XYZ file of C-alpha atoms in Angstrom:
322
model
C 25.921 24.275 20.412
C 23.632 26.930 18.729
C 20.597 26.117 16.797
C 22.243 28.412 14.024
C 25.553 26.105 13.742
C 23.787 23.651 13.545
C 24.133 21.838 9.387
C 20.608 21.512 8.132
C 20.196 18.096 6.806
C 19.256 17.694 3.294
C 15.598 16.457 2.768
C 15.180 12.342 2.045
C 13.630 11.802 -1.424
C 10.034 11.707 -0.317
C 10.035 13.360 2.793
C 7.183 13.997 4.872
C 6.872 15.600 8.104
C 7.165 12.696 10.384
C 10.371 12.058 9.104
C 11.827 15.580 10.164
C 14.256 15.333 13.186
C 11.846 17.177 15.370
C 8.854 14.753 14.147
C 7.929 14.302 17.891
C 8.087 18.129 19.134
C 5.544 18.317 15.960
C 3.139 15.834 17.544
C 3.563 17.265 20.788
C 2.483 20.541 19.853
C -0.363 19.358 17.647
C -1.760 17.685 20.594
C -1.542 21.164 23.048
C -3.518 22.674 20.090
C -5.866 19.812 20.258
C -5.402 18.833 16.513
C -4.884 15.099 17.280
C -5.859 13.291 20.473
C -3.508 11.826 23.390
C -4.339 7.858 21.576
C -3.810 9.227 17.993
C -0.164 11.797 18.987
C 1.189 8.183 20.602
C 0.635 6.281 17.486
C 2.385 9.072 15.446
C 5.222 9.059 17.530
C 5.371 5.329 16.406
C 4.846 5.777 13.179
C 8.025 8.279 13.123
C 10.054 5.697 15.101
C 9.261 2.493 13.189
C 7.563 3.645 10.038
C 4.236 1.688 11.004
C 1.292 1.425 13.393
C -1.234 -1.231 14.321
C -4.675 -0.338 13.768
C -8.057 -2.239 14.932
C -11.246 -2.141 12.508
C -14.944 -3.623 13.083
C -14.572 -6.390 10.470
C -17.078 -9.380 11.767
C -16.750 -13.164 11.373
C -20.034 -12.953 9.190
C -18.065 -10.299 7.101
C -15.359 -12.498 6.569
C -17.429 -15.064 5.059
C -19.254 -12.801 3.100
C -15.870 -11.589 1.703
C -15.654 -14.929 0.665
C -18.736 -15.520 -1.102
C -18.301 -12.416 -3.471
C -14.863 -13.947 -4.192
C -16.133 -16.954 -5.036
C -18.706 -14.937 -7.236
C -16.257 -12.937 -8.897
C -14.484 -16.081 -9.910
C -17.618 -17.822 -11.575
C -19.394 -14.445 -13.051
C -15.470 -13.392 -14.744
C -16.305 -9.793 -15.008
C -14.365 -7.881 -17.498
C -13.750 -4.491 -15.743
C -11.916 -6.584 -12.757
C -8.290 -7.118 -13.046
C -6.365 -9.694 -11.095
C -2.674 -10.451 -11.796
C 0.327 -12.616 -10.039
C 2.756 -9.687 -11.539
C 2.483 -6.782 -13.796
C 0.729 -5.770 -16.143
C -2.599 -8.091 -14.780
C -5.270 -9.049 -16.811
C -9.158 -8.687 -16.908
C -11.321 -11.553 -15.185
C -12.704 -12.085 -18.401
C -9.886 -14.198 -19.619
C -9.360 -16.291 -16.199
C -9.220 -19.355 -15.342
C -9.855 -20.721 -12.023
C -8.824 -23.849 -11.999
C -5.420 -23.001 -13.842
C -5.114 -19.099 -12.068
C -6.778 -19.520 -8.511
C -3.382 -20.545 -6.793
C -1.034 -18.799 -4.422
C 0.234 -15.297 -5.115
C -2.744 -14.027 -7.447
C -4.261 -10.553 -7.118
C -7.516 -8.785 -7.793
C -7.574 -4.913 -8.055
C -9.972 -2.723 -7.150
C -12.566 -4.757 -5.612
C -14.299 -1.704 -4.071
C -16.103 -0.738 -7.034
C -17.800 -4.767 -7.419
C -19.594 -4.856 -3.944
C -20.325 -2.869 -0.891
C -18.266 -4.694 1.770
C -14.935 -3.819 0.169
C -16.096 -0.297 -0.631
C -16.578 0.013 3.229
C -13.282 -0.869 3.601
C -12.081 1.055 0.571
C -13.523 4.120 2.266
C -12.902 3.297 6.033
C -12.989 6.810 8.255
C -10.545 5.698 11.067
C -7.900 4.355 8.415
C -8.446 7.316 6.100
C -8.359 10.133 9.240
C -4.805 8.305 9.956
C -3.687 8.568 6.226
C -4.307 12.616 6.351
C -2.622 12.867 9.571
C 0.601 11.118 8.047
C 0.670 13.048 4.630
C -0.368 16.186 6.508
C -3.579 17.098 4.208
C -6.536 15.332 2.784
C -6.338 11.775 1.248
C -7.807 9.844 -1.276
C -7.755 6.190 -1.429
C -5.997 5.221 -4.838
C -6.464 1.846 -5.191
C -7.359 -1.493 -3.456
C -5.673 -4.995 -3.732
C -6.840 -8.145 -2.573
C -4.607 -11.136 -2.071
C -6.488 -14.667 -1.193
C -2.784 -15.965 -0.208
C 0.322 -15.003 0.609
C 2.133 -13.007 -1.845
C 5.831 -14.355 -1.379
C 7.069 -10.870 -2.456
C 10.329 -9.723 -2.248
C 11.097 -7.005 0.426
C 9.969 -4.182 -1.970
C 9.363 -0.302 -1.036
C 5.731 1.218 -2.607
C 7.405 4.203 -2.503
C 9.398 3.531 -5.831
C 6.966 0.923 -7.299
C 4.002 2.373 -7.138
C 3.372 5.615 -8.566
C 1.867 8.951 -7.288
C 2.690 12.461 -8.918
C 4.570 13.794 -5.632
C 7.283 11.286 -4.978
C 7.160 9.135 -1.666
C 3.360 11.258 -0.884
C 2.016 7.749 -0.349
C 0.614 5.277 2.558
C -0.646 1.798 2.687
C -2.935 -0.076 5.232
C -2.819 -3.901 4.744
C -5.785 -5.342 6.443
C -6.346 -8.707 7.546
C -9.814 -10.335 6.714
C -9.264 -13.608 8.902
C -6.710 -14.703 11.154
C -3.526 -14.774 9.882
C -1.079 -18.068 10.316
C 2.688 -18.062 9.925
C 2.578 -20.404 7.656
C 0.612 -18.924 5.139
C 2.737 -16.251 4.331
C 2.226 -13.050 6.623
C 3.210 -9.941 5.741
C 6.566 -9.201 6.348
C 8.169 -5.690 7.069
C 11.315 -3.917 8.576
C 10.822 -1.727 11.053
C 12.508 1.577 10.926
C 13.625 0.918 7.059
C 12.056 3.901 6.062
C 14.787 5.761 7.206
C 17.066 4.119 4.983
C 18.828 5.711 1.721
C 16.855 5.258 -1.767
C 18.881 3.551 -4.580
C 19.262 5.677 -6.866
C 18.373 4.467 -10.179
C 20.218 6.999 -11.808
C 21.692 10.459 -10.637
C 18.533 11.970 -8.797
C 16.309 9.262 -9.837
C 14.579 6.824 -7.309
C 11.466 5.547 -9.147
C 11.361 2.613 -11.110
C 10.150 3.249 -14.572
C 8.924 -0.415 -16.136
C 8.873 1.805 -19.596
C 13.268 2.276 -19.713
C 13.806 -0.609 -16.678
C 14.094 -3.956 -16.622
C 14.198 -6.625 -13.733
C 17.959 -5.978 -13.587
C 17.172 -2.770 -12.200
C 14.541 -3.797 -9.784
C 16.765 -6.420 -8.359
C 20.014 -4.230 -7.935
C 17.404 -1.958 -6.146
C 15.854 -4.467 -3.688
C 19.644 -5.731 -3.429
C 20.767 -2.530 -2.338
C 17.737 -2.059 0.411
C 18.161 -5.172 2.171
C 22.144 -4.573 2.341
C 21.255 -1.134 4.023
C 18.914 -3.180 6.532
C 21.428 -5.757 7.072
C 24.411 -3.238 7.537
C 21.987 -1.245 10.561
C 21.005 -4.661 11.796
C 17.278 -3.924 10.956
C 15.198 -7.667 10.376
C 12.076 -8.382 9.425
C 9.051 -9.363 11.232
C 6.451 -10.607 10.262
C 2.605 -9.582 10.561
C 0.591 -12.547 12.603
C -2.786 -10.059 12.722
C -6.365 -10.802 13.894
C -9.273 -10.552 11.592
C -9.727 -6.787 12.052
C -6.165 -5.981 12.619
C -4.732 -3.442 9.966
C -1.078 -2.001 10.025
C -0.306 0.825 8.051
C 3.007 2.111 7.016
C 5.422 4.320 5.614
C 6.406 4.066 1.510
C 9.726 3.659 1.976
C 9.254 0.665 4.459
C 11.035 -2.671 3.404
C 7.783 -5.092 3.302
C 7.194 -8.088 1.668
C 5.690 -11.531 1.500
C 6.791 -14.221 4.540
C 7.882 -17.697 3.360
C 4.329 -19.957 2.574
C 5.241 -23.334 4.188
C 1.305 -24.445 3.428
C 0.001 -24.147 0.453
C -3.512 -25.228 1.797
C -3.540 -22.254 3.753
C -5.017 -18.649 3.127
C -3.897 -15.066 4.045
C -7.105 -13.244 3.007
C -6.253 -9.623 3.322
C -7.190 -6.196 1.282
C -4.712 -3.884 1.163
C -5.874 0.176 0.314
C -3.212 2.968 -0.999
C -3.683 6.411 -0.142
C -2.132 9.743 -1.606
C -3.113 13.134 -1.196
C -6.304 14.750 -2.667
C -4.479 17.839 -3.905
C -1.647 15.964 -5.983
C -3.454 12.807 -7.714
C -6.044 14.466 -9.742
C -6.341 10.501 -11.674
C -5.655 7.326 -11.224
C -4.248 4.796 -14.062
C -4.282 1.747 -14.887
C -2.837 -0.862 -17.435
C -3.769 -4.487 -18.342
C -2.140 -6.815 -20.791
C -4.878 -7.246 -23.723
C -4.482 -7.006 -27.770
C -0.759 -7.505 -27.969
C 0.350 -5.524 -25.717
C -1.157 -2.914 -22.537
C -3.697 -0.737 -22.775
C -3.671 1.962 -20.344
C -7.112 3.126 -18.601
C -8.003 6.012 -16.584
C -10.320 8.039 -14.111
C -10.723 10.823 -12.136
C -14.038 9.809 -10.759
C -14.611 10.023 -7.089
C -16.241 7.816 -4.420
C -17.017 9.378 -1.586
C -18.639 7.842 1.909
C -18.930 9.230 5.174
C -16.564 12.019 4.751
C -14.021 9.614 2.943
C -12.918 9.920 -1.030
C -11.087 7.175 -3.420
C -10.670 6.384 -6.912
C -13.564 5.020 -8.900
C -12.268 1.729 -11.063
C -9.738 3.129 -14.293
C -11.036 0.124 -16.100
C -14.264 1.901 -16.389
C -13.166 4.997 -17.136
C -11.404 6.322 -20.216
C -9.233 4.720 -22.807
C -5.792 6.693 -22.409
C -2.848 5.380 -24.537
C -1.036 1.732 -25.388
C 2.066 0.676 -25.012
């Protein structure tokens, strides 16, 4: 058939160019012009398959437990420009309490701007060279989360949850600080899911808006996803990395939390978000405080060997409540 009979598809919400039909032709010829190398073209290619790839960082046993130690620190010296949370809004570590809030599924946010071992991961050059090559143009590292256990979340796409000014312009590396057992929870994700439809929230809408939404919404949503899954036969596996390991995927991947069947156990991991350096000139932030949430930002830069992020919102500018 000719190319010019041919019906152009429509673009996904969100697309970027390794989800175009000819994804692989793309790679191909970015790696004649020597624009990627032979190691980095092959993990593309999987990346426009399956919507992930498996990564492998220098992250030492002695950094593990020095991870741990400036948790444990955090958690006695409750400083106030830290936020940790088990859902939205979170709070600041100045109101915790460890004994009551130091349990499975809890959160801390942007650890990289409280001590240099989470910066360096914050600001990692193999994980942010792979983030540019996805979105196509230089990235910035948004935000960091750190989870002590397993989160037990839903199947869930960032891509709708978490917002960035170009729609879907978004990646996520979830990195494992210590080896990870099944029963504590992996991370669970779908491969291929990103090529799934978006629920649409309303005619042309696809991002969740906490402001005019309520949980209804975000459950008919995650309903819908995991009926699209189930109808292409697309299941979920789950995540059983080595300290080190980091797998970073699509936004529209279905990921989530794997059932905890030990609550003694950990799943120490510290998960980055990246957008592009061109279309997030800020980065906000709300916590729950006075009432109600008070809404924080920044467009402060950290930078390290070649690599940019966000600076913390919480110690940046007072914005708005609501």
């Amino acid at each position: 058939m000719f190319s010019f009979l041919r019906k152009r598809e429509p673009e996904r919400p969100g697309h970027i160019w390794l989800d175009a039909r000819d994804a692989h032709r793309a790679i191909d010829r970015r790696l004649r012009n020597d624009e990627v190398t032979a190691a980095e073209a092959a993990n593309l290619r999987k990346f426009a398959d399956d919507g992930y790839v498996i990564l492998l960082i220098d992250f030492s046993a002695e950094d593990e437990a020095e991870f741990d130690r400036q948790i444990d620190r955090l958690w006695s010296e409750k400083p106030a420009n830290i936020a940790f949370a088990y859902d939205s809004p979170p709070l600041r570590f100045s109101v915790a309490d460890e004994a009551q809030q130091r349990r499975p599924r809890y959160r801390i946010h942007d650890l990289h701007t409280r001590f240099e071992l989470a910066q360096r991961l914050y600001l990692h050059p193999l994980l942010h060279r792979y983030a540019a090559l996805i979105l196509d143009e230089p990235a910035v590292a948004t935000q960091s989360l750190y989870f002590e256990y397993g989160s037990q979340q839903a199947l869930h796409r960032d891509s709708i949850v978490v917002p960035t000014p170009r729609f879907g312009h978004l990646v996520a590396a979830w990195i494992a600080l210590e080896d990870i057992k099944p029963a504590s929870g992996a991370l669970a994700y779908v491969p291929g899911s990103q090529k799934l439809p978006f629920y649409e929230f309303s005619p042309g809408e696809y991002m969740f808006d906490p402001r005019r939404m309520g949980d209804s919404d975000a459950r008919a949503a995650m309903e819908f996803h995991a009926q699209e899954a189930k109808r292409r036969g697309l299941e979920p596996r789950l995540f059983l990395a080595r300290r080190g390991e980091v797998l970073i995927w699509h936004s529209a991947l279905l990921h989530g939390g794997g059932p905890v069947t030990d609550d003694s156990l950990t799943r120490n991991s510290f998960v980055v978000h990246y957008s592009t350096v061109r279309h997030h000139p800020t980065r906000e932030m709300a916590v729950a405080e006075e009432g109600g949430e008070t809404v924080w930002t920044t467009s402060e830069l950290l930078s390290r060997d070649g690599c940019v992020g966000f600076a913390n919102p919480l110690d940046g500018t007072f914005a708005y409540r609501r």
